[in-house]
Tab-separated table of C-alpha atoms in Angstrom:
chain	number	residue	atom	x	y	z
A	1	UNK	CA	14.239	30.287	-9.003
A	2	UNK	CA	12.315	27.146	-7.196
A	3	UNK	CA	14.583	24.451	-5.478
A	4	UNK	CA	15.001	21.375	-7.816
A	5	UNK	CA	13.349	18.530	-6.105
A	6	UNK	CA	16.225	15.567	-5.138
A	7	UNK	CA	16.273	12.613	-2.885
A	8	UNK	CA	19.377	11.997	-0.685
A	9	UNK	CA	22.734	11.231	-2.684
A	10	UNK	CA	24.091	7.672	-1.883
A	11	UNK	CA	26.539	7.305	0.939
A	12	UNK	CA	29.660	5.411	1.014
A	13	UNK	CA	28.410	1.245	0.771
A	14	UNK	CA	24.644	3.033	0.911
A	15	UNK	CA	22.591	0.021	1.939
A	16	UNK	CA	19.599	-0.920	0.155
A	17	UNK	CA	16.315	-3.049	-0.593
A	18	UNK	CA	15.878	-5.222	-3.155
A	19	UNK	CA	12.378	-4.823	-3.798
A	20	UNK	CA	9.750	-7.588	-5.778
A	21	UNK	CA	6.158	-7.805	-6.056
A	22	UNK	CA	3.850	-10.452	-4.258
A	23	UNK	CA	0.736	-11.888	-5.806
A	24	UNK	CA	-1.893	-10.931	-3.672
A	25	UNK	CA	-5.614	-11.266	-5.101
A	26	UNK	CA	-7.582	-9.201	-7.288
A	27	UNK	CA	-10.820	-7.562	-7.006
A	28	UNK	CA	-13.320	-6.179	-9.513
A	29	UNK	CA	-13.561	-2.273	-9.755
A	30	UNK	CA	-15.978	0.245	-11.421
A	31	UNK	CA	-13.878	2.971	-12.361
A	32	UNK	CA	-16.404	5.421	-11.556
A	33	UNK	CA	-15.671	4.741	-8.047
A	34	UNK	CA	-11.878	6.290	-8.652
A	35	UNK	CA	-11.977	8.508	-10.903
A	36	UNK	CA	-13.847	11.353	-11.648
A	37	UNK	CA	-14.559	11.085	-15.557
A	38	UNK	CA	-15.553	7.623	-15.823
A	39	UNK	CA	-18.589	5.964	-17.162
A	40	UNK	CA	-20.149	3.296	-14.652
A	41	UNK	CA	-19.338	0.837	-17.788
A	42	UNK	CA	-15.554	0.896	-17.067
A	43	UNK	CA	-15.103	-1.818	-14.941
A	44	UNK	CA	-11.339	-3.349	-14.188
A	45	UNK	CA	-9.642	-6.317	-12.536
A	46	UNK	CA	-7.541	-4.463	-9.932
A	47	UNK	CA	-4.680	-6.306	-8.540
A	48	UNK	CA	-3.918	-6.178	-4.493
A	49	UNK	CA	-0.344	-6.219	-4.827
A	50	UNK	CA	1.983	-6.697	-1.904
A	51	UNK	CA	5.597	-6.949	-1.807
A	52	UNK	CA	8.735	-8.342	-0.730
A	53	UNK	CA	11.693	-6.624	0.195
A	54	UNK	CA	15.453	-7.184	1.369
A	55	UNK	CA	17.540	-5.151	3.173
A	56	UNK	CA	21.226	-5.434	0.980
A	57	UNK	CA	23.491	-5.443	4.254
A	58	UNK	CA	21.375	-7.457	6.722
A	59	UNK	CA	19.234	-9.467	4.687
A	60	UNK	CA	16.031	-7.957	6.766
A	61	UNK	CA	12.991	-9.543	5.495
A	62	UNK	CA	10.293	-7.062	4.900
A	63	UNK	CA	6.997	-7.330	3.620
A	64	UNK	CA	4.571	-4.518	2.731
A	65	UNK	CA	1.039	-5.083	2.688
A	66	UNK	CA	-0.381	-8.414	2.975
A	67	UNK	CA	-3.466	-8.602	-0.147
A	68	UNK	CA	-6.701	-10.379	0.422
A	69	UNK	CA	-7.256	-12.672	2.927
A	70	UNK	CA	-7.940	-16.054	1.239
A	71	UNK	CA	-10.801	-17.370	3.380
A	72	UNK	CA	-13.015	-14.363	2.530
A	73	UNK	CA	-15.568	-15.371	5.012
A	74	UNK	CA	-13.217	-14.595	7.737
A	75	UNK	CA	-13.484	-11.273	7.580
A	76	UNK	CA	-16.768	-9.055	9.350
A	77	UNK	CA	-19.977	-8.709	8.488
A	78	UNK	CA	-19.630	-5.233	7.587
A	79	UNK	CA	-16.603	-5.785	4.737
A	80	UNK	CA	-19.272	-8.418	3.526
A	81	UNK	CA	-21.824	-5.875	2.880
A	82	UNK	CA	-19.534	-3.559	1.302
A	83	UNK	CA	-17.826	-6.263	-1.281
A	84	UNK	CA	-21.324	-6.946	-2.499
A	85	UNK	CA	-22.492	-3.111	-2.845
A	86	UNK	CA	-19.461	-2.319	-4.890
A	87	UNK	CA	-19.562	-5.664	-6.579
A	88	UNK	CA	-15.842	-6.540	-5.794
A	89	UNK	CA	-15.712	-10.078	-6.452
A	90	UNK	CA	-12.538	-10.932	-4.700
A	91	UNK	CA	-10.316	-13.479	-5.703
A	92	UNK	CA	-7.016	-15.330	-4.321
A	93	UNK	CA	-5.587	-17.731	-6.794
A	94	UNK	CA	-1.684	-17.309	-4.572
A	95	UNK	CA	-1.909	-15.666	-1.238
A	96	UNK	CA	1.144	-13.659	0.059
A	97	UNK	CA	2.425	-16.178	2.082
A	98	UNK	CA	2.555	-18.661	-0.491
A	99	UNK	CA	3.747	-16.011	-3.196
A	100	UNK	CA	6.553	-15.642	-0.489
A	101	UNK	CA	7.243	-19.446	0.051
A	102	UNK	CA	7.180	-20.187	-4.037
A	103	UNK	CA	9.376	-17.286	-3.603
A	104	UNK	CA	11.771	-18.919	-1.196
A	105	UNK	CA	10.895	-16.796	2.334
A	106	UNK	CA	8.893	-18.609	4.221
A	107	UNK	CA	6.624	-16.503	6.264
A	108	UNK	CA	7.842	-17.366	9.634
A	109	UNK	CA	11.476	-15.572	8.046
A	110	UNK	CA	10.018	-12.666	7.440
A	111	UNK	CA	11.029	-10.269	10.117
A	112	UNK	CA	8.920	-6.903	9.656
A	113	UNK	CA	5.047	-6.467	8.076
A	114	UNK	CA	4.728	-2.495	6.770
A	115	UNK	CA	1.047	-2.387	6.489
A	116	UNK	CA	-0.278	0.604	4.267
A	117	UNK	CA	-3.545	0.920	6.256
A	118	UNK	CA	-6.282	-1.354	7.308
A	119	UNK	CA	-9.004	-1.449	4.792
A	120	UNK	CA	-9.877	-5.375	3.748
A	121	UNK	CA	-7.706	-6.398	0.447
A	122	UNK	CA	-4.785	-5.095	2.072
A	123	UNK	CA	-4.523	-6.564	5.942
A	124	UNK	CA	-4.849	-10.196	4.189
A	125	UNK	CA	-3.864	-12.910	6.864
A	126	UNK	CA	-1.303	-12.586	9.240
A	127	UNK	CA	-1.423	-15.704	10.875
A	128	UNK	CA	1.730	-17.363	8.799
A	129	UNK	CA	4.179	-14.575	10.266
A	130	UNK	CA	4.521	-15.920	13.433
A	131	UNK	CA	8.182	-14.016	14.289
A	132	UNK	CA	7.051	-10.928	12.464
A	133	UNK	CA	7.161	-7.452	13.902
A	134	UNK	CA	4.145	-5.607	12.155
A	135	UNK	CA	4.173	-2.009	11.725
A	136	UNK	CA	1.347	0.736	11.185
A	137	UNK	CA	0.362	4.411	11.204
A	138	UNK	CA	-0.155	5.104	14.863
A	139	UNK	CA	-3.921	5.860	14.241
A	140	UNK	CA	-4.196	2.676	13.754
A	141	UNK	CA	-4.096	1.934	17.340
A	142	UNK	CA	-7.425	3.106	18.032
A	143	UNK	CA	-9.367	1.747	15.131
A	144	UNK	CA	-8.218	-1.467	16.197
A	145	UNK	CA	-9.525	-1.687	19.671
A	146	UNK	CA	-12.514	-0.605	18.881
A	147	UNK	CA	-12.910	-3.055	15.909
A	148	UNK	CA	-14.493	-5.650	15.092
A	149	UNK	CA	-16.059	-7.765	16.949
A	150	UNK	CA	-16.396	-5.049	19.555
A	151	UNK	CA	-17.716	-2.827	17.283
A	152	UNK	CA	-20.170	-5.397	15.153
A	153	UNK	CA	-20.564	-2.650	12.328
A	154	UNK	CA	-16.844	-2.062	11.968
A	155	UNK	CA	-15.247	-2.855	8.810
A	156	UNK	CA	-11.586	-3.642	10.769
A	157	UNK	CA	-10.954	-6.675	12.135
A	158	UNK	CA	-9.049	-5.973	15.725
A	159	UNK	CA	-7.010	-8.937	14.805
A	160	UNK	CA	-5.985	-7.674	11.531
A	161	UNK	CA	-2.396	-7.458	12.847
A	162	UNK	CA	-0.482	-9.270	16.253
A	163	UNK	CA	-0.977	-6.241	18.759
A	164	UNK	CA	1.413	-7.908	21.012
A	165	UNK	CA	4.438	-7.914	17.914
A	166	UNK	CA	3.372	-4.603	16.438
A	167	UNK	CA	4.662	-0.947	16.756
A	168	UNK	CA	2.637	1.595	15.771
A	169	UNK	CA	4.199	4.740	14.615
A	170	UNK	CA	4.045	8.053	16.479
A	171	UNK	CA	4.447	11.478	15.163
A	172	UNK	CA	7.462	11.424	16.862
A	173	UNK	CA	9.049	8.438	14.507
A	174	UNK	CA	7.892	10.864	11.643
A	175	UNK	CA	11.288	12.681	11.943
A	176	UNK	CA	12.646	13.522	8.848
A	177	UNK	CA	11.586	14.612	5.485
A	178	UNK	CA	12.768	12.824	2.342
A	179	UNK	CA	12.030	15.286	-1.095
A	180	UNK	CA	8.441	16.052	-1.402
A	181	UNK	CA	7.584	14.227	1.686
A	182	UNK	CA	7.614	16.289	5.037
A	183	UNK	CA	7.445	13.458	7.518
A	184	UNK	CA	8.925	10.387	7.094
A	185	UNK	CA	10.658	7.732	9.309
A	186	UNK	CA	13.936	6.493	8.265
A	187	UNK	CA	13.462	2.963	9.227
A	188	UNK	CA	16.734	1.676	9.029
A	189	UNK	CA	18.512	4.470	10.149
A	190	UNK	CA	20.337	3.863	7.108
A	191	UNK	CA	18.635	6.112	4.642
A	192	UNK	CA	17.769	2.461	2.932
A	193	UNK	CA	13.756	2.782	3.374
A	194	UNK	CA	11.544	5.260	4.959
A	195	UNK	CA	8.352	4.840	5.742
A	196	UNK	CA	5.624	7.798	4.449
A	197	UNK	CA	3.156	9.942	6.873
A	198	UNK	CA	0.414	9.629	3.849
A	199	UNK	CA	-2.745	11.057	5.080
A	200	UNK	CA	-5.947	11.147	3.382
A	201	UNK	CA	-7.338	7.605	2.276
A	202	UNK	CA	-7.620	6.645	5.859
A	203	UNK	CA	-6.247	7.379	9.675
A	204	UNK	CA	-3.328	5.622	9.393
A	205	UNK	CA	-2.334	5.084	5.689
A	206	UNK	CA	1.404	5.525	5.215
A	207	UNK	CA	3.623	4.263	1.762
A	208	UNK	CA	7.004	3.244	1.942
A	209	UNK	CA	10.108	4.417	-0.159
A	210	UNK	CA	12.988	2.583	-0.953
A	211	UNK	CA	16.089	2.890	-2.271
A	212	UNK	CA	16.792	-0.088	-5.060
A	213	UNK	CA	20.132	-0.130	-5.435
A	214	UNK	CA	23.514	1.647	-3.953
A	215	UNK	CA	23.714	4.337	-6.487
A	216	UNK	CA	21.047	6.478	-6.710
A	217	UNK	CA	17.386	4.019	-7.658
A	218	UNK	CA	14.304	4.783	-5.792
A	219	UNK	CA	10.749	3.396	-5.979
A	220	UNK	CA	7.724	4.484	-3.626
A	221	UNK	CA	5.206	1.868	-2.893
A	222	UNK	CA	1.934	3.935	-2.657
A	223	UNK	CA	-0.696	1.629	-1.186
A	224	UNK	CA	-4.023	3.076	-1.488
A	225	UNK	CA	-3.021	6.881	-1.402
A	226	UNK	CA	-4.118	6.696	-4.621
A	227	UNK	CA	-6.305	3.777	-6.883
A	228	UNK	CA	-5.073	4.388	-10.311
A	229	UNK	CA	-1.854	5.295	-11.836
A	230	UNK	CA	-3.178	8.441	-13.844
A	231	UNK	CA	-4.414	10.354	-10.558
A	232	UNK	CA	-0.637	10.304	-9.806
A	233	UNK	CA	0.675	11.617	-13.325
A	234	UNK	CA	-2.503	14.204	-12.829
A	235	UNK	CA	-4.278	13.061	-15.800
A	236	UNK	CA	-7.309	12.175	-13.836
A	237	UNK	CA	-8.988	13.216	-11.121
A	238	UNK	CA	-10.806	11.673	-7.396
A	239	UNK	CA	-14.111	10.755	-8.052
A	240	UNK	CA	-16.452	12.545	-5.569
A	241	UNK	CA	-19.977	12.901	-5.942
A	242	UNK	CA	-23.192	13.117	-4.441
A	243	UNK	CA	-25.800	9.890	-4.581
A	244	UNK	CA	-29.154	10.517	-4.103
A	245	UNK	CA	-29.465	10.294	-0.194
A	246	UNK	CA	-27.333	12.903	-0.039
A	247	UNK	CA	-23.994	10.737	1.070
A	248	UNK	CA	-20.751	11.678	-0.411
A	249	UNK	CA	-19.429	8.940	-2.514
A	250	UNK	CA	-15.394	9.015	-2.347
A	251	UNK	CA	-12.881	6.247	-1.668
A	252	UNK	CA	-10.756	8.652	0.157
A	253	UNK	CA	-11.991	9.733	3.959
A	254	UNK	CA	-10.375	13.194	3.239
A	255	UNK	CA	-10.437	14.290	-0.431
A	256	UNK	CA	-8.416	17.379	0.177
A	257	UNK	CA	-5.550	15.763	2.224
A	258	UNK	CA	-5.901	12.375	-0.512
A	259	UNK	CA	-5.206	15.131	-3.385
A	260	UNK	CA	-2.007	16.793	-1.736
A	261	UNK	CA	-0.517	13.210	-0.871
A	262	UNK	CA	-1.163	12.412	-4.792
A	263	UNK	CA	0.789	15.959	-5.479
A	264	UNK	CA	3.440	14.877	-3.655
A	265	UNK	CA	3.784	10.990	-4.900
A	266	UNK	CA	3.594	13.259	-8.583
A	267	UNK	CA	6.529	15.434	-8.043
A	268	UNK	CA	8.531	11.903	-7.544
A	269	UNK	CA	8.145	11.273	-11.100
A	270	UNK	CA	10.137	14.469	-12.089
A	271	UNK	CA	13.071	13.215	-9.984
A	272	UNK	CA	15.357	10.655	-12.327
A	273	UNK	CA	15.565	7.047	-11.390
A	274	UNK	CA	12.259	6.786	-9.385
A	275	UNK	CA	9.371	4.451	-9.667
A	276	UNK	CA	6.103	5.097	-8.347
A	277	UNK	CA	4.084	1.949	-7.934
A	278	UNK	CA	0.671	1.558	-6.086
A	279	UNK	CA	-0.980	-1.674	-4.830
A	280	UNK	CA	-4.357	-1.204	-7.664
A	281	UNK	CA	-1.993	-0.694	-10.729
A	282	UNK	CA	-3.941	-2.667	-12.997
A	283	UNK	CA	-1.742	-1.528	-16.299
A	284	UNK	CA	1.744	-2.757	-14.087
A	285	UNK	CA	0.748	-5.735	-13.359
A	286	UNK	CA	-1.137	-6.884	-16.678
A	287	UNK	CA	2.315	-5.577	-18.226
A	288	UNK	CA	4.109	-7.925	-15.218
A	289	UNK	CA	2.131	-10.727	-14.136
A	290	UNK	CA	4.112	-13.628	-14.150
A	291	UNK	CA	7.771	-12.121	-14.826
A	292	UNK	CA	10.992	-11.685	-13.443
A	293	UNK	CA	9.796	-8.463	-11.249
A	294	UNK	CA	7.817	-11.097	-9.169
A	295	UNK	CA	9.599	-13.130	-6.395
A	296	UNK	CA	11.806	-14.658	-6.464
A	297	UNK	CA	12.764	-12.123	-9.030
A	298	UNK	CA	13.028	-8.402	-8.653
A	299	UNK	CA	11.451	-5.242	-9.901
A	300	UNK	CA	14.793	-3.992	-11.842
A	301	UNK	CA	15.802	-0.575	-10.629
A	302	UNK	CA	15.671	2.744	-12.397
């Protein structure tokens, strides 16, 4: 008889994170790019959502992922070309700092910055969080110094995060393992949020789960390890083809280790009382936008 799948019981006054979404920008997507079915006519307005969270006991400002960077002619010459070959059309109407100060945090109060990974219309501008420590996927480390501009054809900026204020995790900060999920970091120490090993999108790429309240509410904030909601309920598949140079056409840089994270962020879904939510959820935040699960409101637990 297979194990049932659980997350950790509560403890005794089991902290936790109260956990609401950031406006972040939106970008235009053929879904053709994400999934494998789908006509080159299916075009969406993905969001870039980011969030806000707050550790119950401390009152530990966290942010996790940072959207799209408002001035979109900061970033290199080599994100440039690729927004106009996939005909993203970015757009910031409310930036993640200023969702956070309507919000009531002002940026230089927020005290860590998870980034997923490093890809463009997630890395956003760090600038405002002058007292924040930032935190990656140890891979990281190494696409960064050899970024941009040192690299002139590199899409990553090597000033996408404060080197000097950021830790980058090791394999050794990857632990533990929280239900489907064999290495995780228990950030905390607390068992209030962990932080995800999440390969397969990019070097790097981790997600974050978080308990939402002190009895037993979970939600996993996916990033990019997957673009649309029905890749995680299995529905749909990766898109991966073949274009007539012969270049494979995927969003992921490894397909097979994109698919198991997906598995894995799937399985959540069987366990009661967990949310899966990733940054492109176009159906979320169309059902969303502009509601209480939006700072300085919160996304109501399972």
């Amino acid at each position: 008889m297979a194990t049932e799948l659980t997350l950790p019981l509560p403890a005794a006054e089991q902290a936790y994170m109260d956990v609401s979404a950031l406006e972040a920008g939106h970008l235009r997507v053929a879904l053709n790019t994400v999934l494998a079915d789908a006509l080159p006519s299916e075009v969406q307005i993905f969001p870039s959502l980011a969030f806000s969270l707050r550790h119950s006991g401390s009152g530990t400002n966290v942010v996790f992922d940072l959207g799209i960077k408002r001035d979109i002619q900061a970033y290199p010459p080599g994100v440039h070309d690729r927004i106009a070959k996939f005909q993203f059309e970015p757009s910031v109407k409310q930036s993640v700092s200023e969702s956070l100060a309507i919000g009531g945090i002002p940026p230089e109060e927020v005290d860590i910055v998870v980034l997923s990974h490093l890809h463009w219309d997630h890395v956003g501008d760090p600038s405002p969080f002058t007292t924040a420590t930032f935190v990656v996927g140890g891979e990281c480390h190494d696409i960064l110094t050899s970024g941009y501009p040192l690299n002139p054809l590199s899409l990553i900026s090597s000033s996408s995060v404060p080197i000097d204020r950021t830790r980058f995790l090791s394999s050794l900060d990857f632990s533990t393992s929280i239900g489907p999920f064999p290495r995780a970091c228990d950030y905390f120490g607390d068992g209030s949020m962990y932080i995800i090993d999440a390969p397969g999108h990019m070097a790097g790429h981790v997600t974050l789960l978080a308990r939402t309240s002190g009895d037993g509410s979970w939600i996993l904030l996916g990033g990019d390890a997957a673009h649309e909601f029905r890749l995680v309920t299995g529905e749909k598949q990766i898109a991966h083809r073949i274009d007539a140079l012969g270049h494979v056409m995927c969003m992921h840089v490894n397909k097979e280790q994109a698919e198991d994270t997906i598995r894995r962020m799937g399985l959540l879904l069987k366990i009661p009382r967990v949310q899966v939510l990733i940054a492109h959820d176009y159906v979320w935040y169309d059902a969303n936008k502009g509601g209480s699960a939006f700072l300085p409101g919160v996304i109501p637990p399972l």
